[in-house]
Short mmCIF file of C-alpha atoms and ligand atoms in Angstrom, two decimals:
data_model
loop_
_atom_site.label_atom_id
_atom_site.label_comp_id
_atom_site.label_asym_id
_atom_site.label_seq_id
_atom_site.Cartn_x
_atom_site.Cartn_y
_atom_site.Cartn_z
CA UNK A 1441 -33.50 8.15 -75.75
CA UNK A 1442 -29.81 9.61 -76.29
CA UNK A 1443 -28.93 11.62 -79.30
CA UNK A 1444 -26.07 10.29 -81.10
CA UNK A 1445 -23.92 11.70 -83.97
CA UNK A 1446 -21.18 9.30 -85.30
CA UNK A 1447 -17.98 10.57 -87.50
CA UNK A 1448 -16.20 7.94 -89.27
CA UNK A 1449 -13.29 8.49 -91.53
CA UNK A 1450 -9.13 7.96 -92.17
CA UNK A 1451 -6.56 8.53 -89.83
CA UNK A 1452 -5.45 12.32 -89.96
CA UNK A 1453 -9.38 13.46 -91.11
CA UNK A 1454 -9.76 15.24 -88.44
CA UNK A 1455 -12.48 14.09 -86.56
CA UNK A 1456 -11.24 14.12 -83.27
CA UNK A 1457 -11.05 18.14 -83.42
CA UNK A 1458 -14.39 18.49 -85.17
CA UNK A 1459 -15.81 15.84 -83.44
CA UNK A 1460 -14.88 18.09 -80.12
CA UNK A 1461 -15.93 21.11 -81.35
CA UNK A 1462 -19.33 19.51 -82.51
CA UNK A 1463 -19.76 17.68 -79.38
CA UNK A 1464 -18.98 21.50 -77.57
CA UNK A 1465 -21.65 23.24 -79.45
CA UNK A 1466 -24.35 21.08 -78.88
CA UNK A 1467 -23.06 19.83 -75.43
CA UNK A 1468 -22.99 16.62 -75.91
CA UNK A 1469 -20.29 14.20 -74.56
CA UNK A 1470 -17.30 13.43 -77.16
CA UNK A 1471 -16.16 10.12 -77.08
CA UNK A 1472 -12.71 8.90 -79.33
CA UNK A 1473 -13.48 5.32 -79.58
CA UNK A 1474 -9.69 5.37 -81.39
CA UNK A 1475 -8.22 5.83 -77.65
CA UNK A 1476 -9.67 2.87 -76.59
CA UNK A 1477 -7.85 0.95 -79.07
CA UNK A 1478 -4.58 2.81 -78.41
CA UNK A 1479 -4.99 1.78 -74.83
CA UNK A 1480 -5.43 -1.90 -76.01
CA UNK A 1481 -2.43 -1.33 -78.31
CA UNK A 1482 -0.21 0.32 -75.22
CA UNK A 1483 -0.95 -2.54 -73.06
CA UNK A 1484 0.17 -4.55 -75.70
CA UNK A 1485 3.19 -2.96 -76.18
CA UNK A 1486 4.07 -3.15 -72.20
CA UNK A 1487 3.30 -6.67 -71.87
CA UNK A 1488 6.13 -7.18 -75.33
CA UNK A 1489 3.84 -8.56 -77.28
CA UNK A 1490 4.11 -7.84 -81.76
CA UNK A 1491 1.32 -6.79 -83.96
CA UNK A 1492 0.94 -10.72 -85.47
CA UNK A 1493 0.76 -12.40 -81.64
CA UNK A 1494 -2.94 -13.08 -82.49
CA UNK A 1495 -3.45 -15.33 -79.46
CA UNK A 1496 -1.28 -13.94 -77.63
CA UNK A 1497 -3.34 -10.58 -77.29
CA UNK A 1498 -6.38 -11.77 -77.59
CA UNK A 1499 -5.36 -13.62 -74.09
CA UNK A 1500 -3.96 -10.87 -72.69
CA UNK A 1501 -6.45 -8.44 -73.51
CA UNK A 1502 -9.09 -10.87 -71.20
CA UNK A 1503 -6.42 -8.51 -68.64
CA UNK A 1504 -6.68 -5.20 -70.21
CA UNK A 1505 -9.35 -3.21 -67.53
CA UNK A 1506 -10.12 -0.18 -70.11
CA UNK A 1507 -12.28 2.75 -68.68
CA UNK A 1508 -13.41 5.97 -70.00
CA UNK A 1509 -14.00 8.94 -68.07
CA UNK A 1510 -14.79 12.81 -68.84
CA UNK A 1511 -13.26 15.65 -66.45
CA UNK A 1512 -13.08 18.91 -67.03
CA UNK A 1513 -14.48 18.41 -70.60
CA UNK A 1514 -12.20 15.97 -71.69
CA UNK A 1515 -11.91 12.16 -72.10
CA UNK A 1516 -9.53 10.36 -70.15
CA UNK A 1517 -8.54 6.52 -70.59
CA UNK A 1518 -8.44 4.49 -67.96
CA UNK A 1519 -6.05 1.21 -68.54
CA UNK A 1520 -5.64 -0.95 -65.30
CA UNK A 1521 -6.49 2.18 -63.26
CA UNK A 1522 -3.77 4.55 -64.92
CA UNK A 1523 -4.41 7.60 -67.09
CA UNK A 1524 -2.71 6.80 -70.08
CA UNK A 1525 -3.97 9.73 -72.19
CA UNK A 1526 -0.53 10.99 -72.51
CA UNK A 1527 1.15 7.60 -73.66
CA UNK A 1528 -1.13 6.75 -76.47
CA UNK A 1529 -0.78 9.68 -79.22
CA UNK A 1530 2.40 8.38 -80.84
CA UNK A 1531 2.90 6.59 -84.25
CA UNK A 1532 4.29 3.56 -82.58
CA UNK A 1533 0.87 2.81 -80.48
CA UNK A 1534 -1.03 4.10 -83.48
CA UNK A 1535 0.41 1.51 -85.64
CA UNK A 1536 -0.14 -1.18 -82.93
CA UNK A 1537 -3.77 -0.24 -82.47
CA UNK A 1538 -4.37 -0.63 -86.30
CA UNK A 1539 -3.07 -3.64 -85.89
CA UNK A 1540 -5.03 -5.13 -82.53
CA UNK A 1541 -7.82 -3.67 -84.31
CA UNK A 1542 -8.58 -6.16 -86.48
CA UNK A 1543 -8.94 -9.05 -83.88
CA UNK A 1544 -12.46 -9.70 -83.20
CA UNK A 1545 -12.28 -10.55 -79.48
CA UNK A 1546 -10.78 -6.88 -79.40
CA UNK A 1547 -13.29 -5.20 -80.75
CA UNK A 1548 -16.08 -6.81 -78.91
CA UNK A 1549 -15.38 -5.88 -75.74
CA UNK A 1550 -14.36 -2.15 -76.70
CA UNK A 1551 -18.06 -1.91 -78.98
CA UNK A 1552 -19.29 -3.23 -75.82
CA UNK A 1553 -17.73 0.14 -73.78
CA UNK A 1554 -19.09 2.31 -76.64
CA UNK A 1555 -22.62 0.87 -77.11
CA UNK A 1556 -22.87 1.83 -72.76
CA UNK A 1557 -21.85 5.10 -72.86
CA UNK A 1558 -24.20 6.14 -75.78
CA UNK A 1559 -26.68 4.31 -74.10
CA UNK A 1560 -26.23 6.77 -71.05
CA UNK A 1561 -25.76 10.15 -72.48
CA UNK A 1562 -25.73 12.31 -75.82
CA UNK A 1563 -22.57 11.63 -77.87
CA UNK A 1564 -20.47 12.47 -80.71
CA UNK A 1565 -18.77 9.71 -81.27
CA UNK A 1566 -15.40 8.79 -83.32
CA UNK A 1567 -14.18 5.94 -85.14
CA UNK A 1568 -13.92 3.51 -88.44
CA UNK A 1569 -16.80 1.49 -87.76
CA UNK A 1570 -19.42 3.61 -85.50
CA UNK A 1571 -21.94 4.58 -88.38
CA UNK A 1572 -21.26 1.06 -89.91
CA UNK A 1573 -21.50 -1.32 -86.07
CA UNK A 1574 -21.45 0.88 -83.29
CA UNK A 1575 -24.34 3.14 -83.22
CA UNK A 1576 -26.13 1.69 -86.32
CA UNK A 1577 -29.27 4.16 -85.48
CA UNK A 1578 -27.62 7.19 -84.67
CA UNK A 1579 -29.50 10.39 -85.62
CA UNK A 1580 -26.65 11.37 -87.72
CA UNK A 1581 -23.64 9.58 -89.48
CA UNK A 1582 -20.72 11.31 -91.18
CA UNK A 1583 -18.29 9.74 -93.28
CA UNK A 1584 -15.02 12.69 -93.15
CA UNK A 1585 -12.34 12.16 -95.52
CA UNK A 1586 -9.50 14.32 -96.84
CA UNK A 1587 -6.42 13.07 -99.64
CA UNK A 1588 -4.19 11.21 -97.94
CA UNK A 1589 -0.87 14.20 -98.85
CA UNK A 1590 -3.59 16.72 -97.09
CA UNK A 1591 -3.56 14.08 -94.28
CA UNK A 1592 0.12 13.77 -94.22
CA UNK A 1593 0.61 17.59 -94.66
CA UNK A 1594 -1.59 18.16 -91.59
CA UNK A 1595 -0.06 15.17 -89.17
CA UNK A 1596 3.76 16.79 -90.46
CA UNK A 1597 2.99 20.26 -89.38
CA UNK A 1598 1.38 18.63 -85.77
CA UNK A 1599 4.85 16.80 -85.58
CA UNK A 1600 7.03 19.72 -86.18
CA UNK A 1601 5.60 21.99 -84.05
CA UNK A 1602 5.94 19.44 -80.69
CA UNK A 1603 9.66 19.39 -82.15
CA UNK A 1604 9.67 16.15 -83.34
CA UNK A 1605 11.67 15.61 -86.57
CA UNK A 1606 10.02 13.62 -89.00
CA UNK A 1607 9.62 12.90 -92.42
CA UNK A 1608 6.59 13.88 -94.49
CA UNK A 1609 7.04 11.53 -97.39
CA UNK A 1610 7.25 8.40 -94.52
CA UNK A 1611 4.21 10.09 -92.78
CA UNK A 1612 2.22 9.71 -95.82
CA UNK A 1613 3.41 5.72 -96.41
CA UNK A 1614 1.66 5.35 -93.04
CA UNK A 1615 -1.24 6.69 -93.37
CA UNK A 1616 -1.63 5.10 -96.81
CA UNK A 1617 -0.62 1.31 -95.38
CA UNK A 1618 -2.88 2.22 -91.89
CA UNK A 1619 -5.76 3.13 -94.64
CA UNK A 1620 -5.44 -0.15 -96.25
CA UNK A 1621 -5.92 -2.11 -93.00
CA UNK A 1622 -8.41 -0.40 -91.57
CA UNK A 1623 -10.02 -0.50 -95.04
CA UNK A 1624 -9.81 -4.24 -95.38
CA UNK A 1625 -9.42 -5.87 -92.26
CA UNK A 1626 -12.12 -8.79 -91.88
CA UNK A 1627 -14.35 -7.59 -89.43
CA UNK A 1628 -15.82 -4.11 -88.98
CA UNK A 1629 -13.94 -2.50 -91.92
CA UNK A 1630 -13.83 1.19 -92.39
CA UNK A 1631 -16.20 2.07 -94.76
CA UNK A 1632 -18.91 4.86 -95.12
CA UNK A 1633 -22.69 3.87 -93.68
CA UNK A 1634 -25.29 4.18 -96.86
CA UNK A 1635 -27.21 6.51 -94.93
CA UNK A 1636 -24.09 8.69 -93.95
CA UNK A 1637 -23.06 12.20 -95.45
CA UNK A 1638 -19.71 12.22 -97.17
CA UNK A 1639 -17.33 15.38 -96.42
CA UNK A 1640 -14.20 15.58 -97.99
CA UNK A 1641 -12.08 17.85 -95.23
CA UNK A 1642 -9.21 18.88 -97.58
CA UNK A 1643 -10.17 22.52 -98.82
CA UNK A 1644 -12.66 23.14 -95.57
CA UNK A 1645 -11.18 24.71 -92.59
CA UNK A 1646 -12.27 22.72 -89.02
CA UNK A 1647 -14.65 25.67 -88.95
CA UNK A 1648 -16.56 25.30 -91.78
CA UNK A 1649 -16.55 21.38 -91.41
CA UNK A 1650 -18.44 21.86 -88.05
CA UNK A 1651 -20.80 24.24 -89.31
CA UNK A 1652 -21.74 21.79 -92.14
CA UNK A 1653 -22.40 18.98 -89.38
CA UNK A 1654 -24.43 21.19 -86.86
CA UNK A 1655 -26.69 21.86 -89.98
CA UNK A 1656 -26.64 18.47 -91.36
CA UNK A 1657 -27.59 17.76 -87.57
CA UNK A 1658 -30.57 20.86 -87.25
CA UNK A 1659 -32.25 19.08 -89.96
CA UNK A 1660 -32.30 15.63 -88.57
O1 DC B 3063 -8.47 7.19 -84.69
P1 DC B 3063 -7.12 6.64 -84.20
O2 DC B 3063 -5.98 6.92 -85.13
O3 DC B 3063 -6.84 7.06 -82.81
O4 DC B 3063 -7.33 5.04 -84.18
C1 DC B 3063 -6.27 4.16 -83.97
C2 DC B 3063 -6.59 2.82 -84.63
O5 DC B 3063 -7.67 2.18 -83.94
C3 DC B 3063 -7.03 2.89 -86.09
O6 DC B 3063 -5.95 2.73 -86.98
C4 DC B 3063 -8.01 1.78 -86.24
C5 DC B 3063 -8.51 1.51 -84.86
N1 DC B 3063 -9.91 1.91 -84.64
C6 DC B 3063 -10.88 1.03 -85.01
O7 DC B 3063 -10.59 -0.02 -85.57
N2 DC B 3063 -12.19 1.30 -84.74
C7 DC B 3063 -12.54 2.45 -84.16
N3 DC B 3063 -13.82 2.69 -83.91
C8 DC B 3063 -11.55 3.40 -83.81
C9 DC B 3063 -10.22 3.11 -84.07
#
C-alpha cells in the first residue's frame, strides 16, 4: 500500500514549497494537483474560451489529453503532448483555473489522474480538496493556512523579484475573491478534513513548517 500525505490550503500558503521539501525528505513523489487545473485552464484560454462558457469547456475539455510526469525530481505537465510547465504560473491562468475548477466534469477526470498516481507510488500531494475527496485515507492530512496580507506580502515579493511590476493591494483582492470560490464553489469546496492538522504558515518559516509535518508524519 502507498503512503500518502495530503496538504490542503489557500492560494499563496505555501504548500507547493513545503509540500517539495516534505516530499524530498522522505522521498516520496510530490504531486501539485493545482497544475493540472492550470493546464485545463491554459487550454482553455488557447481554445478562447471565458471563465462562464460552462458547456463550452466542459466539451472541450473531453479534448484536453493532461499527463503528469517526474524528471529530474520535478513534475512536468503534459497538455496534448507539450510541456506547459512554463505557461501555467501566471495570474491570468490562475484565475481561469479557479474558475474551470468548479465544473464537475473537470474535476472528475483530473481526481481520476490523482487517485492513479497515489495508487502507484508514495506521494505528497497538493490541493483544495485532497484531504477532503482525493485521498480520503491518506496517512496524513494537513490543512496550511496563512492571513491572506501574509499571502499577498509573499506572492508581491515573488512578483518583484522576476521583475514584474505589480500591485500588492490588487494582489491581495485576488487572493481574497480566489479564496471565496474555492471556498464555496458547489462541488469539492476547500475546506479542512476533520481528521486534518491545522497550521497557520504566517509567523513559521518553510523550515519550521516542514519540520512540524515530518513529525506530525513520524507519529502516524
Ligand atoms: O494551487 P494553485 O493556485 O496552482 O491552483 C489553481 C486553482 O486550481 C485553484 O484556485 C483552485 C483549483 N484547484 C482545485 O480546485 N483543486 C485542487 N486540488 C487544486 C487546485
Amino acid at each position: 500500500m502507498s503512503k500518502q500525505i495530503a496538504i490542503d490550503g489557500p492560494a499563496g500558503a505555501g504548500k507547493s514549497t513545503i509540500a517539495k521539501k516534505v516530499a524530498a525528505i522522505l522521498g516520496f513523489i510530490y504531486v501539485d494537483t493545482g497544475a493540472m487545473y492550470r493546464a485545463m485552464a491554459l487550454y482553455m484560454i488557447k481554445e478562447g474560451i471565458n471563465p462562464g462558457e460552462t458547456n463550452k469547456i466542459v466539451d472541450k475539455c473531453k479534448s484536453a489529453d493532461i499527463t503528469i510526469k517526474h524528471e529530474n525530481g520535478e513534475q512536468v505537465v503534459y497538455l496534448n503532448g507539450e510541456n506547459v510547465n512554463g505557461l501555467i504560473r501566471t495570474e491570468e491562468v490562475g484565475n481561469m483555473a479557479s474558475s474551470v475548477s468548479v465544473i464537475g466534469f473537470v474535476r472528475q477526470k483530473l481526481v481520476e489522474l490523482q487517485q492513479k498516481l497515489a495508487a502507484e507510488t508514495d506521494v505528497v500531494m497538493d490541493g483544495r480538496d485532497i484531504g477532503t475527496v482525493v485521498l480520503p485515507d491518506a496517512d496524513l492530512k494537513i490543512y496550511l493556512t496563512a492571513s491572506s496580507k501574509v499571502r499577498a506580502e509573499r506572492r508581491y515579493k515573488e512578483l518583484t523579484e522576476k521583475g514584474v511590476s505589480c500591485n500588492i493591494d490588487d494582489i491581495e483582492r485576488d487572493i481574497v475573491e480566489r479564496d471565496y470560490r474555492d471556498m464555496h464553489r458547489e462541488i469539492s469546496p476547500l475546506k479542512q478534513a476533520d481528521d486534518a492538522v491545522l497550521i497557520d504558515s504566517s509567523n513559521y518559516t518553510i523550515e519550521e513548517v516542514a519540520k512540524k509535518i515530518i513529525d506530525c508524519y513520524s507519529k502516524v
